């Protein structure tokens, strides 16, 4: 119930305006977002690299409606790519297609994204396309497939185990050697397209993960769930899959203890590192995943106020 409310609020313009004007919300966002500037992102990326982790940098923003905003978002990614190269960061980028103009039109989207892919190819940096709500699933997969057919192969997709279609999508991606990040899924979806019960989402995660580890191309196992992580560890040990053939991925600020533990155990760990001022929907989705985050943040803010 609280989860659904937070996910609805993540799409509300009124709630966005209220929250983003509240000073405490900026402090709350810093728990999950590296900061508002590219320098903040680079500082956080360097620290994670020093701790033995790679990063994927997300310039926050989504559901962009004007061409000017979508172009500006792509420009910001060009700067991120340049800074990854000049600052010597071990990392890549994660891009949301609705930020690049997916809802504006296919030609515009293609031209805008191509600018990023060209620069990324020059600098030898991998580009991951995040997956958004289920209305965008097929258009996103089609778009990435068309880029692949044009010859852009240093790109990858994200699949969500809450979607009923995901195992088939994982099999198609594996057949193409397209890199997949597997996560559970973070949007409010109807039961016609997504499993309503967590146990089915988890079971689908494990089955799809095994498929990707066995037949896929360098999958990203993106989860903070110890049960999923233990299942991955057991499967790779049983199948003799080397740790260089996949990576674990987690979100910035979430289960930092587990991130460090996995590095210590010799696994590859990539941290999803968001930055920018459009943090509102991202933060709300993190609250929806774990309502305790909401209480933790409100509690800390109240504590700060008292002192
Ligand atoms: P689950 O939600 O079952 O949580 C398991 C445990 O993990 C919890 O009990 C808690 O301990 C911890 N945990 C999980 N979320 C937490 C949080 N926010 N704060 C604190 N603890 C938390 N989604 C999507 O739809 N499209 C995408 O492109 C991406 N991309 C992406 C990249 C990466 C690197 C990650 C890790 C995740 C995503 N996601 C995503 C988000 C994903 O779909 C999912 O919502 C979250 O990862 C939470 O799911 P878990 O697998 O962690 O399990």
mmCIF file of C-alpha atoms and ligand atoms in Angstrom:
data_model
loop_
_atom_site.group_PDB
_atom_site.id
_atom_site.type_symbol
_atom_site.label_atom_id
_atom_site.label_comp_id
_atom_site.label_asym_id
_atom_site.label_seq_id
_atom_site.Cartn_x
_atom_site.Cartn_y
_atom_site.Cartn_z
ATOM 1 C CA UNK A 1 0.000 0.000 0.000
ATOM 2 C CA UNK A 2 2.751 2.450 1.071
ATOM 3 C CA UNK A 3 4.813 1.194 -1.871
ATOM 4 C CA UNK A 4 2.021 1.965 -4.361
ATOM 5 C CA UNK A 5 1.484 5.410 -2.791
ATOM 6 C CA UNK A 6 5.181 6.270 -3.111
ATOM 7 C CA UNK A 7 5.228 5.070 -6.730
ATOM 8 C CA UNK A 8 2.148 7.202 -7.541
ATOM 9 C CA UNK A 9 3.765 10.190 -5.838
ATOM 10 C CA UNK A 10 6.919 9.633 -7.918
ATOM 11 C CA UNK A 11 4.851 10.645 -10.982
ATOM 12 C CA UNK A 12 2.979 13.573 -9.385
ATOM 13 C CA UNK A 13 4.022 17.064 -10.484
ATOM 14 C CA UNK A 14 2.470 18.670 -7.401
ATOM 15 C CA UNK A 15 4.300 16.357 -5.021
ATOM 16 C CA UNK A 16 7.509 16.913 -6.988
ATOM 17 C CA UNK A 17 7.192 20.685 -6.648
ATOM 18 C CA UNK A 18 6.488 20.438 -2.903
ATOM 19 C CA UNK A 19 9.288 17.998 -2.125
ATOM 20 C CA UNK A 20 11.995 19.557 -4.268
ATOM 21 C CA UNK A 21 11.461 22.921 -2.570
ATOM 22 C CA UNK A 22 11.906 21.428 0.900
ATOM 23 C CA UNK A 23 15.503 21.815 2.162
ATOM 24 C CA UNK A 24 15.352 18.514 4.098
ATOM 25 C CA UNK A 25 14.548 16.640 0.873
ATOM 26 C CA UNK A 26 17.874 17.739 -0.625
ATOM 27 C CA UNK A 27 19.674 16.254 2.365
ATOM 28 C CA UNK A 28 17.593 13.081 2.023
ATOM 29 C CA UNK A 29 18.470 12.776 -1.649
ATOM 30 C CA UNK A 30 22.200 12.883 -0.824
ATOM 31 C CA UNK A 31 21.850 9.435 0.737
ATOM 32 C CA UNK A 32 21.132 7.975 -2.733
ATOM 33 C CA UNK A 33 22.465 10.597 -5.165
ATOM 34 C CA UNK A 34 26.130 11.595 -5.458
ATOM 35 C CA UNK A 35 25.276 15.306 -5.691
ATOM 36 C CA UNK A 36 23.954 17.830 -8.172
ATOM 37 C CA UNK A 37 27.098 18.529 -10.221
ATOM 38 C CA UNK A 38 29.367 16.515 -12.455
ATOM 39 C CA UNK A 39 32.234 17.215 -10.030
ATOM 40 C CA UNK A 40 30.185 15.565 -7.260
ATOM 41 C CA UNK A 41 29.703 12.520 -9.495
ATOM 42 C CA UNK A 42 33.412 12.305 -10.332
ATOM 43 C CA UNK A 43 34.384 12.607 -6.657
ATOM 44 C CA UNK A 44 32.049 9.731 -5.736
ATOM 45 C CA UNK A 45 33.223 7.668 -8.723
ATOM 46 C CA UNK A 46 36.876 8.074 -7.719
ATOM 47 C CA UNK A 47 36.124 6.957 -4.161
ATOM 48 C CA UNK A 48 34.270 3.883 -5.406
ATOM 49 C CA UNK A 49 37.077 3.034 -7.851
ATOM 50 C CA UNK A 50 39.534 3.295 -4.966
ATOM 51 C CA UNK A 51 37.370 0.835 -3.021
ATOM 52 C CA UNK A 52 37.697 -1.671 -5.881
ATOM 53 C CA UNK A 53 34.347 -0.991 -7.559
ATOM 54 C CA UNK A 54 33.470 0.229 -11.029
ATOM 55 C CA UNK A 55 30.600 2.644 -11.640
ATOM 56 C CA UNK A 56 27.831 3.385 -14.107
ATOM 57 C CA UNK A 57 26.927 7.061 -14.096
ATOM 58 C CA UNK A 58 23.340 8.260 -14.472
ATOM 59 C CA UNK A 59 22.661 11.917 -15.226
ATOM 60 C CA UNK A 60 19.244 12.036 -13.559
ATOM 61 C CA UNK A 61 16.192 12.933 -15.639
ATOM 62 C CA UNK A 62 13.305 11.188 -17.373
ATOM 63 C CA UNK A 63 10.055 11.761 -19.284
ATOM 64 C CA UNK A 64 11.463 14.808 -21.053
ATOM 65 C CA UNK A 65 8.883 16.527 -23.265
ATOM 66 C CA UNK A 66 10.787 19.220 -25.194
ATOM 67 C CA UNK A 67 13.497 18.769 -27.802
ATOM 68 C CA UNK A 68 15.610 21.452 -26.118
ATOM 69 C CA UNK A 69 15.557 19.585 -22.777
ATOM 70 C CA UNK A 70 16.344 16.258 -24.432
ATOM 71 C CA UNK A 71 19.266 17.825 -26.334
ATOM 72 C CA UNK A 72 20.570 19.412 -23.152
ATOM 73 C CA UNK A 73 20.386 16.025 -21.410
ATOM 74 C CA UNK A 74 22.424 14.419 -24.205
ATOM 75 C CA UNK A 75 24.943 17.292 -24.015
ATOM 76 C CA UNK A 76 25.322 16.624 -20.297
ATOM 77 C CA UNK A 77 26.103 12.974 -21.080
ATOM 78 C CA UNK A 78 28.775 14.058 -23.590
ATOM 79 C CA UNK A 79 30.408 15.946 -20.755
ATOM 80 C CA UNK A 80 30.138 12.908 -18.479
ATOM 81 C CA UNK A 81 31.818 10.750 -21.128
ATOM 82 C CA UNK A 82 34.648 13.277 -21.518
ATOM 83 C CA UNK A 83 35.129 13.479 -17.770
ATOM 84 C CA UNK A 84 35.168 9.674 -17.386
ATOM 85 C CA UNK A 85 38.002 9.645 -19.931
ATOM 86 C CA UNK A 86 40.000 12.656 -18.674
ATOM 87 C CA UNK A 87 39.593 11.824 -14.979
ATOM 88 C CA UNK A 88 40.556 8.181 -15.642
ATOM 89 C CA UNK A 89 37.381 6.776 -14.080
ATOM 90 C CA UNK A 90 36.714 3.050 -14.428
ATOM 91 C CA UNK A 91 33.100 3.391 -15.441
ATOM 92 C CA UNK A 92 30.403 3.629 -18.062
ATOM 93 C CA UNK A 93 27.060 5.395 -18.401
ATOM 94 C CA UNK A 94 23.393 4.501 -17.926
ATOM 95 C CA UNK A 95 20.869 6.398 -20.033
ATOM 96 C CA UNK A 96 17.068 6.624 -19.867
ATOM 97 C CA UNK A 97 15.493 6.871 -23.310
ATOM 98 C CA UNK A 98 12.563 9.019 -22.104
ATOM 99 C CA UNK A 99 15.197 11.580 -21.092
ATOM 100 C CA UNK A 100 16.611 11.479 -24.622
ATOM 101 C CA UNK A 101 13.235 12.169 -26.288
ATOM 102 C CA UNK A 102 11.658 8.705 -26.658
ATOM 103 C CA UNK A 103 8.202 10.252 -26.265
ATOM 104 C CA UNK A 104 8.994 13.050 -28.771
ATOM 105 C CA UNK A 105 9.583 10.900 -31.823
ATOM 106 C CA UNK A 106 11.769 8.093 -33.195
ATOM 107 C CA UNK A 107 13.911 10.227 -35.510
ATOM 108 C CA UNK A 108 14.650 12.808 -32.874
ATOM 109 C CA UNK A 109 15.499 10.061 -30.363
ATOM 110 C CA UNK A 110 17.805 8.339 -32.787
ATOM 111 C CA UNK A 111 19.739 11.533 -33.644
ATOM 112 C CA UNK A 112 20.056 12.525 -30.014
ATOM 113 C CA UNK A 113 21.246 9.108 -28.811
ATOM 114 C CA UNK A 114 23.614 8.707 -31.753
ATOM 115 C CA UNK A 115 25.582 11.736 -30.541
ATOM 116 C CA UNK A 116 26.182 9.923 -27.265
ATOM 117 C CA UNK A 117 27.041 6.625 -28.934
ATOM 118 C CA UNK A 118 29.537 8.226 -31.306
ATOM 119 C CA UNK A 119 31.408 9.943 -28.463
ATOM 120 C CA UNK A 120 31.223 6.790 -26.317
ATOM 121 C CA UNK A 121 32.672 4.738 -29.182
ATOM 122 C CA UNK A 122 35.553 7.246 -29.636
ATOM 123 C CA UNK A 123 36.339 6.960 -25.936
ATOM 124 C CA UNK A 124 35.668 3.212 -25.727
ATOM 125 C CA UNK A 125 32.973 3.564 -23.090
ATOM 126 C CA UNK A 126 30.021 1.186 -22.778
ATOM 127 C CA UNK A 127 26.456 2.591 -22.790
ATOM 128 C CA UNK A 128 23.609 0.925 -20.877
ATOM 129 C CA UNK A 129 19.990 1.802 -21.594
ATOM 130 C CA UNK A 130 17.952 1.700 -18.395
ATOM 131 C CA UNK A 131 14.480 0.168 -18.576
ATOM 132 C CA UNK A 132 11.491 2.272 -17.563
ATOM 133 C CA UNK A 133 7.768 1.426 -17.236
ATOM 134 C CA UNK A 134 6.211 -1.379 -19.288
ATOM 135 C CA UNK A 135 4.751 0.962 -21.924
ATOM 136 C CA UNK A 136 8.337 1.633 -22.950
ATOM 137 C CA UNK A 137 9.595 -1.968 -22.833
ATOM 138 C CA UNK A 138 8.969 -2.974 -26.450
ATOM 139 C CA UNK A 139 9.933 0.437 -27.939
ATOM 140 C CA UNK A 140 13.173 0.344 -25.913
ATOM 141 C CA UNK A 141 14.050 -3.192 -27.001
ATOM 142 C CA UNK A 142 13.241 -2.369 -30.635
ATOM 143 C CA UNK A 143 15.307 0.807 -30.501
ATOM 144 C CA UNK A 144 18.334 -0.946 -28.990
ATOM 145 C CA UNK A 145 18.027 -3.785 -31.535
ATOM 146 C CA UNK A 146 18.074 -1.227 -34.362
ATOM 147 C CA UNK A 147 21.180 0.429 -32.911
ATOM 148 C CA UNK A 148 22.817 -2.988 -32.663
ATOM 149 C CA UNK A 149 21.986 -3.680 -36.321
ATOM 150 C CA UNK A 150 23.601 -0.331 -37.224
ATOM 151 C CA UNK A 151 26.806 -1.633 -35.681
ATOM 152 C CA UNK A 152 26.772 -0.156 -32.155
ATOM 153 C CA UNK A 153 27.738 -3.179 -30.114
ATOM 154 C CA UNK A 154 29.089 -1.588 -26.934
ATOM 155 C CA UNK A 155 25.549 -1.149 -25.662
ATOM 156 C CA UNK A 156 23.286 -3.066 -23.318
ATOM 157 C CA UNK A 157 19.770 -3.286 -21.963
ATOM 158 C CA UNK A 158 18.040 -3.829 -18.647
ATOM 159 C CA UNK A 159 15.417 -6.509 -18.036
ATOM 160 C CA UNK A 160 13.048 -6.612 -15.061
ATOM 161 C CA UNK A 161 12.102 -9.917 -13.447
ATOM 162 C CA UNK A 162 8.669 -8.631 -12.396
ATOM 163 C CA UNK A 163 7.615 -8.651 -16.067
ATOM 164 C CA UNK A 164 6.062 -11.880 -17.319
ATOM 165 C CA UNK A 165 7.814 -11.492 -20.700
ATOM 166 C CA UNK A 166 11.341 -11.190 -19.301
ATOM 167 C CA UNK A 167 12.580 -14.740 -19.727
ATOM 168 C CA UNK A 168 11.813 -14.618 -23.459
ATOM 169 C CA UNK A 169 13.523 -11.219 -23.748
ATOM 170 C CA UNK A 170 16.573 -12.611 -21.938
ATOM 171 C CA UNK A 171 16.742 -15.543 -24.373
ATOM 172 C CA UNK A 172 16.572 -13.154 -27.380
ATOM 173 C CA UNK A 173 19.260 -10.895 -25.909
ATOM 174 C CA UNK A 174 21.515 -13.886 -25.231
ATOM 175 C CA UNK A 175 21.074 -15.092 -28.813
ATOM 176 C CA UNK A 176 22.362 -11.668 -29.981
ATOM 177 C CA UNK A 177 25.143 -11.516 -27.331
ATOM 178 C CA UNK A 178 23.563 -8.292 -26.114
ATOM 179 C CA UNK A 179 24.624 -7.437 -22.566
ATOM 180 C CA UNK A 180 21.778 -7.513 -20.021
ATOM 181 C CA UNK A 181 21.474 -6.007 -16.561
ATOM 182 C CA UNK A 182 18.885 -8.004 -14.645
ATOM 183 C CA UNK A 183 16.919 -6.222 -11.916
ATOM 184 C CA UNK A 184 13.528 -6.836 -10.300
ATOM 185 C CA UNK A 185 11.812 -3.684 -11.611
ATOM 186 C CA UNK A 186 10.936 -0.403 -9.944
ATOM 187 C CA UNK A 187 7.658 0.868 -11.480
ATOM 188 C CA UNK A 188 3.971 0.355 -10.648
ATOM 189 C CA UNK A 189 2.742 -2.245 -13.145
ATOM 190 C CA UNK A 190 -0.619 -3.995 -13.645
ATOM 191 C CA UNK A 191 -0.879 -7.764 -12.987
ATOM 192 C CA UNK A 192 -1.556 -8.358 -16.670
ATOM 193 C CA UNK A 193 2.101 -7.605 -17.441
ATOM 194 C CA UNK A 194 3.874 -8.077 -14.098
ATOM 195 C CA UNK A 195 3.810 -10.703 -11.344
ATOM 196 C CA UNK A 196 1.950 -9.193 -8.387
ATOM 197 C CA UNK A 197 3.584 -11.560 -5.835
ATOM 198 C CA UNK A 198 7.155 -10.999 -4.710
ATOM 199 C CA UNK A 199 7.808 -14.747 -4.585
ATOM 200 C CA UNK A 200 7.087 -15.001 -8.337
ATOM 201 C CA UNK A 201 9.283 -11.959 -9.074
ATOM 202 C CA UNK A 202 12.097 -13.603 -7.103
ATOM 203 C CA UNK A 203 11.620 -17.003 -8.748
ATOM 204 C CA UNK A 204 11.682 -15.355 -12.183
ATOM 205 C CA UNK A 205 14.809 -13.446 -11.157
ATOM 206 C CA UNK A 206 16.646 -16.665 -10.278
ATOM 207 C CA UNK A 207 15.598 -18.508 -13.438
ATOM 208 C CA UNK A 208 16.431 -15.565 -15.742
ATOM 209 C CA UNK A 209 19.717 -14.993 -13.941
ATOM 210 C CA UNK A 210 20.745 -18.619 -14.535
ATOM 211 C CA UNK A 211 19.872 -18.306 -18.216
ATOM 212 C CA UNK A 212 21.973 -15.132 -18.528
ATOM 213 C CA UNK A 213 24.913 -16.519 -16.563
ATOM 214 C CA UNK A 214 24.942 -19.672 -18.676
ATOM 215 C CA UNK A 215 24.136 -18.332 -22.161
ATOM 216 C CA UNK A 216 24.384 -14.525 -21.913
ATOM 217 C CA UNK A 217 27.183 -12.068 -22.543
ATOM 218 C CA UNK A 218 28.671 -10.561 -19.356
ATOM 219 C CA UNK A 219 25.378 -10.070 -17.443
ATOM 220 C CA UNK A 220 24.972 -7.539 -14.653
ATOM 221 C CA UNK A 221 23.299 -9.136 -11.638
ATOM 222 C CA UNK A 222 21.660 -6.027 -10.192
ATOM 223 C CA UNK A 223 20.130 -6.644 -6.781
ATOM 224 C CA UNK A 224 20.656 -6.029 -3.069
ATOM 225 C CA UNK A 225 18.746 -9.152 -2.157
ATOM 226 C CA UNK A 226 21.046 -11.613 -0.341
ATOM 227 C CA UNK A 227 18.865 -14.522 -1.530
ATOM 228 C CA UNK A 228 19.426 -13.576 -5.185
ATOM 229 C CA UNK A 229 23.137 -13.019 -4.574
ATOM 230 C CA UNK A 230 23.550 -16.376 -2.824
ATOM 231 C CA UNK A 231 21.697 -18.088 -5.680
ATOM 232 C CA UNK A 232 24.077 -16.471 -8.189
ATOM 233 C CA UNK A 233 27.150 -17.473 -6.187
ATOM 234 C CA UNK A 234 25.921 -21.073 -5.869
ATOM 235 C CA UNK A 235 25.092 -21.313 -9.586
ATOM 236 C CA UNK A 236 28.438 -19.973 -10.835
ATOM 237 C CA UNK A 237 30.303 -22.263 -8.439
ATOM 238 C CA UNK A 238 28.273 -25.279 -9.602
ATOM 239 C CA UNK A 239 28.699 -24.436 -13.310
ATOM 240 C CA UNK A 240 32.363 -23.402 -13.042
ATOM 241 C CA UNK A 241 31.606 -19.888 -14.363
ATOM 242 C CA UNK A 242 34.559 -17.579 -13.758
ATOM 243 C CA UNK A 243 33.991 -14.321 -11.813
ATOM 244 C CA UNK A 244 35.285 -12.381 -14.845
ATOM 245 C CA UNK A 245 32.202 -13.418 -16.864
ATOM 246 C CA UNK A 246 29.623 -11.374 -14.928
ATOM 247 C CA UNK A 247 29.331 -8.567 -12.403
ATOM 248 C CA UNK A 248 27.150 -7.727 -9.454
ATOM 249 C CA UNK A 249 25.576 -4.275 -9.503
ATOM 250 C CA UNK A 250 24.025 -2.203 -6.712
ATOM 251 C CA UNK A 251 22.676 1.294 -6.279
ATOM 252 C CA UNK A 252 24.728 4.098 -4.764
ATOM 253 C CA UNK A 253 24.103 4.289 -1.019
ATOM 254 C CA UNK A 254 22.257 0.968 -0.773
ATOM 255 C CA UNK A 255 23.783 -1.990 1.157
ATOM 256 C CA UNK A 256 27.274 -0.509 1.111
ATOM 257 C CA UNK A 257 28.287 -3.276 3.538
ATOM 258 C CA UNK A 258 27.309 -5.946 1.022
ATOM 259 C CA UNK A 259 29.058 -4.062 -1.804
ATOM 260 C CA UNK A 260 32.338 -4.111 0.153
ATOM 261 C CA UNK A 261 31.839 -7.727 1.207
ATOM 262 C CA UNK A 262 31.432 -8.931 -2.380
ATOM 263 C CA UNK A 263 34.578 -7.071 -3.470
ATOM 264 C CA UNK A 264 36.433 -8.700 -0.582
ATOM 265 C CA UNK A 265 35.223 -12.102 -1.754
ATOM 266 C CA UNK A 266 36.691 -11.433 -5.214
ATOM 267 C CA UNK A 267 33.515 -10.619 -7.169
ATOM 268 C CA UNK A 268 33.194 -7.706 -9.588
ATOM 269 C CA UNK A 269 30.951 -4.934 -8.276
ATOM 270 C CA UNK A 270 29.563 -1.972 -10.216
ATOM 271 C CA UNK A 271 27.749 0.839 -8.437
ATOM 272 C CA UNK A 272 24.951 2.744 -10.185
ATOM 273 C CA UNK A 273 25.853 6.351 -9.494
ATOM 274 C CA UNK A 274 23.168 8.983 -10.119
ATOM 275 C CA UNK A 275 23.789 12.714 -10.011
ATOM 276 C CA UNK A 276 21.950 15.877 -11.015
ATOM 277 C CA UNK A 277 19.065 17.999 -9.827
ATOM 278 C CA UNK A 278 16.232 15.865 -11.269
ATOM 279 C CA UNK A 279 16.444 13.432 -8.348
ATOM 280 C CA UNK A 280 12.804 13.473 -7.217
ATOM 281 C CA UNK A 281 11.331 10.394 -9.028
ATOM 282 C CA UNK A 282 14.539 8.423 -8.425
ATOM 283 C CA UNK A 283 14.396 9.137 -4.698
ATOM 284 C CA UNK A 284 10.698 8.230 -4.500
ATOM 285 C CA UNK A 285 11.344 4.855 -6.153
ATOM 286 C CA UNK A 286 14.076 4.133 -3.587
ATOM 287 C CA UNK A 287 11.594 4.964 -0.805
ATOM 288 C CA UNK A 288 9.004 2.671 -2.393
ATOM 289 C CA UNK A 289 11.482 -0.207 -2.414
ATOM 290 C CA UNK A 290 12.144 0.128 1.270
ATOM 291 C CA UNK A 291 9.735 2.220 3.318
ATOM 292 C CA UNK A 292 12.283 2.010 6.169
ATOM 293 C CA UNK A 293 14.322 4.490 4.069
ATOM 294 C CA UNK A 294 11.545 7.002 4.502
ATOM 295 C CA UNK A 295 11.532 6.600 8.290
ATOM 296 C CA UNK A 296 15.343 6.635 8.387
ATOM 297 C CA UNK A 297 15.458 9.892 6.452
ATOM 298 C CA UNK A 298 12.647 11.610 8.341
ATOM 299 C CA UNK A 299 14.213 10.465 11.641
ATOM 300 C CA UNK A 300 17.606 11.878 10.705
ATOM 301 C CA UNK A 301 16.122 15.160 9.596
ATOM 302 C CA UNK A 302 14.232 15.518 12.891
ATOM 303 C CA UNK A 303 17.414 14.661 14.801
ATOM 304 C CA UNK A 304 19.373 17.294 12.839
ATOM 305 C CA UNK A 305 16.677 19.891 13.567
ATOM 306 C CA UNK A 306 16.805 19.165 17.319
ATOM 307 C CA UNK A 307 20.574 19.706 17.355
HETATM 308 P P1 LIG B 1 14.248 -6.256 -3.016
HETATM 309 O O1 LIG B 1 13.472 -5.033 -3.344
HETATM 310 O O2 LIG B 1 13.537 -7.536 -2.839
HETATM 311 O O3 LIG B 1 15.103 -5.936 -1.743
HETATM 312 C C1 LIG B 1 15.933 -6.909 -1.115
HETATM 313 C C2 LIG B 1 16.674 -6.260 0.027
HETATM 314 O O4 LIG B 1 17.586 -5.294 -0.502
HETATM 315 C C3 LIG B 1 15.794 -5.445 0.992
HETATM 316 O O5 LIG B 1 15.282 -6.237 1.992
HETATM 317 C C4 LIG B 1 16.791 -4.423 1.503
HETATM 318 O O6 LIG B 1 17.608 -4.965 2.488
HETATM 319 C C5 LIG B 1 17.639 -4.129 0.296
HETATM 320 N N1 LIG B 1 17.134 -2.978 -0.466
HETATM 321 C C6 LIG B 1 16.505 -3.010 -1.652
HETATM 322 N N2 LIG B 1 16.210 -1.770 -2.094
HETATM 323 C C7 LIG B 1 16.663 -0.932 -1.147
HETATM 324 C C8 LIG B 1 16.687 0.466 -1.020
HETATM 325 N N3 LIG B 1 16.164 1.271 -1.932
HETATM 326 N N4 LIG B 1 17.236 0.986 0.102
HETATM 327 C C9 LIG B 1 17.778 0.198 1.045
HETATM 328 N N5 LIG B 1 17.794 -1.148 0.972
HETATM 329 C C10 LIG B 1 17.259 -1.696 -0.102
HETATM 330 N N6 LIG B 1 14.826 -0.808 -12.006
HETATM 331 C C11 LIG B 1 14.201 -0.587 -13.177
HETATM 332 O O7 LIG B 1 12.976 -0.724 -13.258
HETATM 333 N N7 LIG B 1 14.923 -0.210 -14.280
HETATM 334 C C12 LIG B 1 16.272 -0.076 -14.249
HETATM 335 O O8 LIG B 1 16.886 0.250 -15.274
HETATM 336 C C13 LIG B 1 16.942 -0.318 -13.013
HETATM 337 N N8 LIG B 1 18.290 -0.215 -12.913
HETATM 338 C C14 LIG B 1 18.917 -0.649 -11.759
HETATM 339 C C15 LIG B 1 20.305 -0.688 -11.684
HETATM 340 C C16 LIG B 1 20.937 -1.231 -10.577
HETATM 341 C C17 LIG B 1 22.427 -1.319 -10.544
HETATM 342 C C18 LIG B 1 20.154 -1.724 -9.483
HETATM 343 C C19 LIG B 1 20.801 -2.338 -8.282
HETATM 344 C C20 LIG B 1 18.791 -1.616 -9.530
HETATM 345 C C21 LIG B 1 18.152 -1.072 -10.635
HETATM 346 N N9 LIG B 1 16.776 -0.957 -10.688
HETATM 347 C C22 LIG B 1 16.167 -0.686 -11.886
HETATM 348 C C23 LIG B 1 15.980 -1.083 -9.444
HETATM 349 C C24 LIG B 1 15.465 -2.501 -9.225
HETATM 350 O O9 LIG B 1 14.500 -2.800 -10.187
HETATM 351 C C25 LIG B 1 14.849 -2.678 -7.830
HETATM 352 O O10 LIG B 1 13.762 -1.815 -7.692
HETATM 353 C C26 LIG B 1 15.814 -2.462 -6.672
HETATM 354 O O11 LIG B 1 17.092 -2.893 -6.972
HETATM 355 C C27 LIG B 1 15.332 -3.203 -5.437
HETATM 356 O O12 LIG B 1 15.281 -4.582 -5.684
HETATM 357 P P2 LIG B 1 16.285 -5.665 -5.043
HETATM 358 O O13 LIG B 1 16.708 -6.599 -6.102
HETATM 359 O O14 LIG B 1 17.386 -4.985 -4.343
HETATM 360 O O15 LIG B 1 15.377 -6.548 -4.078
#
